[in-house]
mmCIF file of C-alpha atoms and ligand atoms in Angstrom:
data_model
loop_
_atom_site.group_PDB
_atom_site.id
_atom_site.type_symbol
_atom_site.label_atom_id
_atom_site.label_comp_id
_atom_site.label_asym_id
_atom_site.label_seq_id
_atom_site.Cartn_x
_atom_site.Cartn_y
_atom_site.Cartn_z
ATOM 1 C CA MET A 1 -6.837 7.497 -10.565
ATOM 2 C CA VAL A 2 -3.299 7.632 -9.431
ATOM 3 C CA ASN A 3 -3.795 7.880 -5.978
ATOM 4 C CA GLN A 4 -0.847 9.170 -3.460
ATOM 5 C CA SER A 5 2.832 10.052 -5.597
ATOM 6 C CA LYS A 6 3.142 9.335 -9.190
ATOM 7 C CA ALA A 7 3.412 5.693 -10.444
ATOM 8 C CA SER A 8 6.190 5.429 -12.538
ATOM 9 C CA ILE A 9 6.345 3.836 -15.796
ATOM 10 C CA LEU A 10 8.855 1.859 -18.288
ATOM 11 C CA LEU A 11 6.985 1.863 -21.202
ATOM 12 C CA VAL A 12 9.495 -0.218 -23.472
ATOM 13 C CA GLU A 13 8.224 0.161 -27.156
ATOM 14 C CA ASP A 14 10.512 0.117 -30.647
ATOM 15 C CA GLU A 15 7.794 2.102 -32.773
ATOM 16 C CA GLU A 16 8.341 5.750 -32.232
ATOM 17 C CA ASN A 17 4.665 6.602 -33.099
ATOM 18 C CA LEU A 18 3.593 4.346 -30.826
ATOM 19 C CA GLN A 19 6.031 4.976 -28.050
ATOM 20 C CA GLU A 20 5.291 8.858 -28.382
ATOM 21 C CA ALA A 21 1.635 8.089 -28.262
ATOM 22 C CA LEU A 22 1.202 6.069 -25.444
ATOM 23 C CA LYS A 23 3.781 8.107 -23.335
ATOM 24 C CA LEU A 24 1.397 11.321 -23.941
ATOM 25 C CA ASN A 25 -1.695 9.273 -22.877
ATOM 26 C CA LEU A 26 0.056 8.220 -19.902
ATOM 27 C CA GLU A 27 0.978 10.960 -18.537
ATOM 28 C CA LEU A 28 -2.378 12.561 -18.843
ATOM 29 C CA GLU A 29 -3.448 9.838 -16.382
ATOM 30 C CA GLY A 30 -0.515 11.387 -13.886
ATOM 31 C CA TYR A 31 2.108 8.376 -14.577
ATOM 32 C CA GLU A 32 5.493 9.294 -14.704
ATOM 33 C CA VAL A 33 7.001 7.384 -17.927
ATOM 34 C CA THR A 34 10.295 6.122 -19.086
ATOM 35 C CA CYS A 35 10.669 5.030 -22.305
ATOM 36 C CA ALA A 36 13.493 2.096 -23.923
ATOM 37 C CA ASN A 37 13.300 1.572 -27.892
ATOM 38 C CA ASN A 38 15.096 -1.876 -26.850
ATOM 39 C CA GLY A 39 15.044 -4.642 -24.360
ATOM 40 C CA ALA A 40 18.696 -3.588 -23.572
ATOM 41 C CA ILE A 41 18.021 -0.274 -22.296
ATOM 42 C CA ALA A 42 15.276 -1.859 -20.420
ATOM 43 C CA LEU A 43 17.380 -4.181 -18.759
ATOM 44 C CA LYS A 44 19.409 -1.514 -17.853
ATOM 45 C CA LYS A 45 16.922 0.754 -16.836
ATOM 46 C CA VAL A 46 15.375 -1.856 -14.760
ATOM 47 C CA ASP A 47 18.855 -1.766 -12.715
ATOM 48 C CA GLU A 48 18.836 1.365 -11.837
ATOM 49 C CA GLU A 49 15.358 2.442 -10.843
ATOM 50 C CA TYR A 50 12.096 1.150 -9.779
ATOM 51 C CA TYR A 51 8.871 0.945 -11.405
ATOM 52 C CA ASP A 52 5.453 0.573 -10.524
ATOM 53 C CA LEU A 53 5.217 -1.167 -14.151
ATOM 54 C CA ILE A 54 6.135 -2.196 -16.979
ATOM 55 C CA LEU A 55 4.481 -1.855 -20.384
ATOM 56 C CA LEU A 56 6.580 -4.221 -22.674
ATOM 57 C CA ASP A 57 6.633 -4.747 -25.958
ATOM 58 C CA ILE A 58 7.232 -8.190 -27.256
ATOM 59 C CA MET A 59 8.804 -7.892 -30.869
ATOM 60 C CA LEU A 60 11.912 -5.545 -30.041
ATOM 61 C CA PRO A 61 15.299 -5.548 -32.010
ATOM 62 C CA GLN A 62 18.161 -7.616 -29.794
ATOM 63 C CA VAL A 63 16.292 -8.651 -26.658
ATOM 64 C CA ASP A 64 12.872 -9.569 -27.063
ATOM 65 C CA GLY A 65 10.260 -8.400 -24.661
ATOM 66 C CA PHE A 66 9.915 -12.382 -23.391
ATOM 67 C CA ASP A 67 13.610 -12.559 -22.880
ATOM 68 C CA VAL A 68 13.242 -8.832 -21.071
ATOM 69 C CA CYS A 69 10.403 -10.388 -18.815
ATOM 70 C CA GLU A 70 11.987 -13.540 -18.077
ATOM 71 C CA ARG A 71 15.734 -11.295 -17.299
ATOM 72 C CA ILE A 72 13.913 -9.140 -15.088
ATOM 73 C CA ARG A 73 12.015 -12.180 -13.092
ATOM 74 C CA LEU A 74 15.262 -13.873 -12.643
ATOM 75 C CA LYS A 75 16.322 -10.864 -10.954
ATOM 76 C CA ASN A 76 13.797 -11.343 -8.091
ATOM 77 C CA ILE A 77 12.348 -7.784 -9.371
ATOM 78 C CA ASP A 78 8.271 -8.047 -9.192
ATOM 79 C CA THR A 79 7.268 -5.393 -10.619
ATOM 80 C CA PRO A 80 4.256 -6.075 -12.871
ATOM 81 C CA VAL A 81 4.318 -6.738 -16.377
ATOM 82 C CA LEU A 82 1.701 -6.329 -19.430
ATOM 83 C CA MET A 83 3.091 -7.245 -22.680
ATOM 84 C CA LEU A 84 2.054 -6.051 -25.547
ATOM 85 C CA SER A 85 2.053 -8.130 -29.471
ATOM 86 C CA ALA A 86 1.415 -7.396 -32.960
ATOM 87 C CA ARG A 87 0.216 -10.787 -33.070
ATOM 88 C CA SER A 88 -2.884 -12.189 -31.958
ATOM 89 C CA GLY A 89 -3.785 -16.055 -30.839
ATOM 90 C CA SER A 90 -2.747 -17.413 -27.605
ATOM 91 C CA ALA A 91 0.704 -18.589 -28.331
ATOM 92 C CA ASP A 92 2.375 -15.679 -27.515
ATOM 93 C CA ARG A 93 0.272 -14.612 -24.795
ATOM 94 C CA ILE A 94 0.409 -18.332 -22.886
ATOM 95 C CA ALA A 95 4.363 -17.740 -23.953
ATOM 96 C CA GLY A 96 4.019 -13.936 -22.361
ATOM 97 C CA LEU A 97 2.415 -15.210 -19.471
ATOM 98 C CA ARG A 98 4.981 -18.239 -19.048
ATOM 99 C CA ARG A 99 8.224 -15.832 -18.880
ATOM 100 C CA GLY A 100 6.478 -13.937 -15.712
ATOM 101 C CA ALA A 101 3.886 -11.635 -17.486
ATOM 102 C CA ASP A 102 1.026 -10.231 -15.455
ATOM 103 C CA ASP A 103 -1.153 -9.091 -18.268
ATOM 104 C CA TYR A 104 -1.614 -9.611 -21.731
ATOM 105 C CA LEU A 105 -2.992 -6.994 -25.047
ATOM 106 C CA THR A 106 -2.804 -7.429 -28.657
ATOM 107 C CA LYS A 107 -2.132 -4.689 -30.474
ATOM 108 C CA PRO A 108 -3.702 -2.387 -31.886
ATOM 109 C CA PHE A 109 -5.394 -2.164 -28.551
ATOM 110 C CA ASN A 110 -8.093 -0.186 -27.428
ATOM 111 C CA LEU A 111 -6.391 2.986 -25.577
ATOM 112 C CA GLU A 112 -9.229 3.192 -22.632
ATOM 113 C CA GLU A 113 -8.787 -0.788 -21.977
ATOM 114 C CA LEU A 114 -4.911 -0.608 -22.074
ATOM 115 C CA LEU A 115 -5.278 2.501 -18.959
ATOM 116 C CA LEU A 116 -7.401 0.576 -17.187
ATOM 117 C CA ARG A 117 -5.362 -2.671 -17.104
ATOM 118 C CA VAL A 118 -2.445 -0.394 -16.188
ATOM 119 C CA GLU A 119 -4.287 0.897 -13.304
ATOM 120 C CA LYS A 120 -5.306 -1.903 -12.259
ATOM 121 C CA LEU A 121 -2.062 -3.818 -12.318
ATOM 122 C CA ILE A 122 -0.167 -0.933 -9.939
ATOM 123 C CA ASP A 123 -2.837 -0.763 -7.748
ATOM 124 C CA LYS A 124 -2.771 -4.674 -6.818
ATOM 125 C CA ASN A 125 1.225 -4.507 -7.139
ATOM 126 C CA ARG A 126 0.828 -1.593 -4.206
ATOM 127 C CA LYS A 127 -1.360 -3.602 -2.207
ATOM 128 C CA LEU A 128 0.604 -6.605 -2.043
ATOM 129 C CA GLN A 129 3.437 -4.219 -0.942
ATOM 130 C CA GLU A 130 1.562 -2.780 1.395
ATOM 131 C CA LYS A 131 0.988 -6.088 2.716
ATOM 132 C CA THR A 132 5.432 -6.795 3.155
ATOM 133 C CA THR A 133 6.071 -4.019 4.911
ATOM 134 C CA ILE A 134 7.345 -6.164 8.110
ATOM 135 C CA GLY A 135 10.852 -5.716 8.882
ATOM 136 C CA ASP A 136 13.592 -7.714 10.111
ATOM 137 C CA GLN A 137 12.868 -8.173 13.391
ATOM 138 C CA TYR A 138 8.882 -8.511 14.749
ATOM 139 C CA GLU A 139 8.308 -8.723 17.938
ATOM 140 C CA PHE A 140 5.321 -9.933 19.597
ATOM 141 C CA GLY A 141 3.538 -11.224 23.000
ATOM 142 C CA GLY A 142 7.503 -11.138 24.713
ATOM 143 C CA ASN A 143 8.496 -13.028 21.433
ATOM 144 C CA THR A 144 11.379 -11.440 19.431
ATOM 145 C CA ILE A 145 11.791 -13.243 15.826
ATOM 146 C CA ASP A 146 15.242 -12.028 13.760
ATOM 147 C CA PHE A 147 14.118 -13.116 10.220
ATOM 148 C CA LYS A 148 17.899 -12.348 8.757
ATOM 149 C CA ALA A 149 19.913 -13.782 11.679
ATOM 150 C CA GLN A 150 17.278 -16.991 11.338
ATOM 151 C CA THR A 151 16.940 -16.954 15.144
ATOM 152 C CA ALA A 152 14.021 -16.022 17.852
ATOM 153 C CA ILE A 153 14.406 -15.304 21.513
ATOM 154 C CA ASN A 154 11.337 -16.230 23.327
ATOM 155 C CA LYS A 155 9.464 -14.668 26.300
ATOM 156 C CA ARG A 156 10.905 -17.446 28.174
ATOM 157 C CA GLY A 157 14.818 -16.159 26.715
ATOM 158 C CA GLU A 158 15.335 -19.164 25.054
ATOM 159 C CA LEU A 159 17.235 -18.690 21.914
ATOM 160 C CA ILE A 160 15.962 -20.815 18.723
ATOM 161 C CA GLU A 161 17.255 -21.405 15.837
ATOM 162 C CA LEU A 162 14.819 -21.371 12.933
ATOM 163 C CA SER A 163 14.872 -23.518 9.915
ATOM 164 C CA LYS A 164 15.043 -21.009 6.871
ATOM 165 C CA LYS A 165 11.218 -22.822 5.702
ATOM 166 C CA GLU A 166 10.075 -21.550 9.101
ATOM 167 C CA VAL A 167 11.125 -18.115 8.596
ATOM 168 C CA MET A 168 9.675 -17.990 5.202
ATOM 169 C CA LEU A 169 6.324 -19.568 7.076
ATOM 170 C CA LEU A 170 6.683 -17.213 10.045
ATOM 171 C CA LYS A 171 7.269 -13.936 7.769
ATOM 172 C CA LEU A 172 3.959 -14.904 5.532
ATOM 173 C CA LEU A 173 1.746 -15.526 8.260
ATOM 174 C CA MET A 174 2.973 -12.152 9.841
ATOM 175 C CA GLU A 175 2.613 -10.111 6.407
ATOM 176 C CA TYR A 176 -0.914 -11.304 6.474
ATOM 177 C CA ARG A 177 -1.621 -10.953 10.162
ATOM 178 C CA ASN A 178 -5.001 -11.273 12.151
ATOM 179 C CA GLU A 179 -5.925 -12.628 8.063
ATOM 180 C CA VAL A 180 -6.345 -16.527 7.303
ATOM 181 C CA VAL A 181 -3.654 -17.210 5.005
ATOM 182 C CA SER A 182 -5.078 -20.350 2.931
ATOM 183 C CA ARG A 183 -3.144 -23.909 2.797
ATOM 184 C CA GLU A 184 -2.615 -23.079 -0.710
ATOM 185 C CA LYS A 185 -1.068 -20.125 -0.676
ATOM 186 C CA ILE A 186 1.305 -21.134 2.324
ATOM 187 C CA LEU A 187 2.207 -23.868 0.305
ATOM 188 C CA GLN A 188 3.095 -21.922 -2.901
ATOM 189 C CA ALA A 189 4.745 -19.309 -1.109
ATOM 190 C CA VAL A 190 6.836 -21.224 1.166
ATOM 191 C CA TRP A 191 7.101 -24.875 -0.684
ATOM 192 C CA GLY A 192 6.670 -23.711 -4.294
ATOM 193 C CA TYR A 193 4.590 -25.040 -7.048
ATOM 194 C CA GLN A 194 6.800 -28.198 -7.514
ATOM 195 C CA VAL A 195 6.867 -30.075 -3.948
ATOM 196 C CA PHE A 196 3.113 -30.652 -2.185
ATOM 197 C CA PRO A 197 3.321 -31.562 1.192
ATOM 198 C CA THR A 198 0.441 -32.924 2.694
ATOM 199 C CA THR A 199 -1.088 -30.545 4.993
ATOM 200 C CA ARG A 200 0.417 -32.284 8.306
ATOM 201 C CA THR A 201 3.649 -31.122 7.383
ATOM 202 C CA ILE A 202 2.211 -27.333 7.222
ATOM 203 C CA ASP A 203 0.674 -29.004 11.225
ATOM 204 C CA ASN A 204 3.788 -29.256 12.579
ATOM 205 C CA PHE A 205 5.017 -26.390 11.656
ATOM 206 C CA ILE A 206 2.528 -24.568 13.184
ATOM 207 C CA LEU A 207 2.971 -26.792 16.179
ATOM 208 C CA ASN A 208 6.035 -26.033 16.864
ATOM 209 C CA PHE A 209 5.676 -22.581 16.507
ATOM 210 C CA ARG A 210 3.033 -23.153 19.643
ATOM 211 C CA LYS A 211 5.775 -24.644 21.466
ATOM 212 C CA TYR A 212 8.797 -21.795 20.634
ATOM 213 C CA PHE A 213 6.202 -18.716 20.928
ATOM 214 C CA GLU A 214 2.461 -19.777 23.118
ATOM 215 C CA ALA A 215 3.070 -19.176 26.991
ATOM 216 C CA ASP A 216 0.271 -22.516 26.752
ATOM 217 C CA PRO A 217 0.390 -24.037 23.590
ATOM 218 C CA ARG A 218 -2.569 -26.243 23.617
ATOM 219 C CA GLU A 219 -4.722 -22.245 24.132
ATOM 220 C CA PRO A 220 -2.470 -20.575 21.919
ATOM 221 C CA ILE A 221 -3.601 -17.147 21.394
ATOM 222 C CA HIS A 222 -1.197 -16.222 18.611
ATOM 223 C CA PHE A 223 -0.967 -19.128 16.257
ATOM 224 C CA HIS A 224 -4.457 -20.212 15.119
ATOM 225 C CA SER A 225 -5.721 -22.851 12.716
ATOM 226 C CA VAL A 226 -8.706 -22.285 10.621
ATOM 227 C CA ARG A 227 -9.969 -25.963 10.015
ATOM 228 C CA GLY A 228 -10.295 -26.579 6.253
ATOM 229 C CA VAL A 229 -9.007 -23.390 5.502
ATOM 230 C CA GLY A 230 -5.566 -22.017 6.840
ATOM 231 C CA TYR A 231 -3.916 -20.669 9.153
ATOM 232 C CA LYS A 232 -3.604 -17.559 10.822
ATOM 233 C CA PHE A 233 -1.299 -15.412 12.991
ATOM 234 C CA SER A 234 -2.267 -12.582 15.480
ATOM 235 C CA ASP A 235 0.083 -9.907 17.695
HETATM 236 CA CA1 CA B 1 7.791 -3.543 -31.833
#
């Protein structure tokens, strides 16, 4: 079931019959479908408009699906990508996932399975976006954080210059306010996959946040650590 507004899908497929059949079936499910029959057009469409999902064939004339996917990710577009391949075997699947695809189906596929995966990816992405509706500024307990300027003014009226990593961590915790964010998630989102600092590094950030923003850093009401699990921010 498609909730709220119609979700929009960019369908990138060069086989005319398959494109038409897919478009029809997706529209019957209530999706708004835009078609592209080659990679260059797909990239242009992605620049022009927001899509909830991209259904991407791998074997395309000129720019293939792998390249399209990679270029979309390089533009920092997080739209879920479901890849379609004519070849079974794991090589394409791994290559696709490595280039930034979220899911993968081999042709010929079962239509019902495709529709289910489409729905799942769109739902997941919408839930994620609901989490990230935090604006450029955030106020809590008399403190104001300006994410763009990378500064904060605390309840004592002091101006605090924040580092880039501090801003990233604050934003992450605030997007998931009242939920525990795991150490793994923090390390992945703030420090990236390559560098793995010790958990003490995160602890030190949290200690600083308490000094900046808590009335009594020893009795925190905003920045909590949950032993063995992660960290939680509350308003
Ligand atoms: Ca094709």
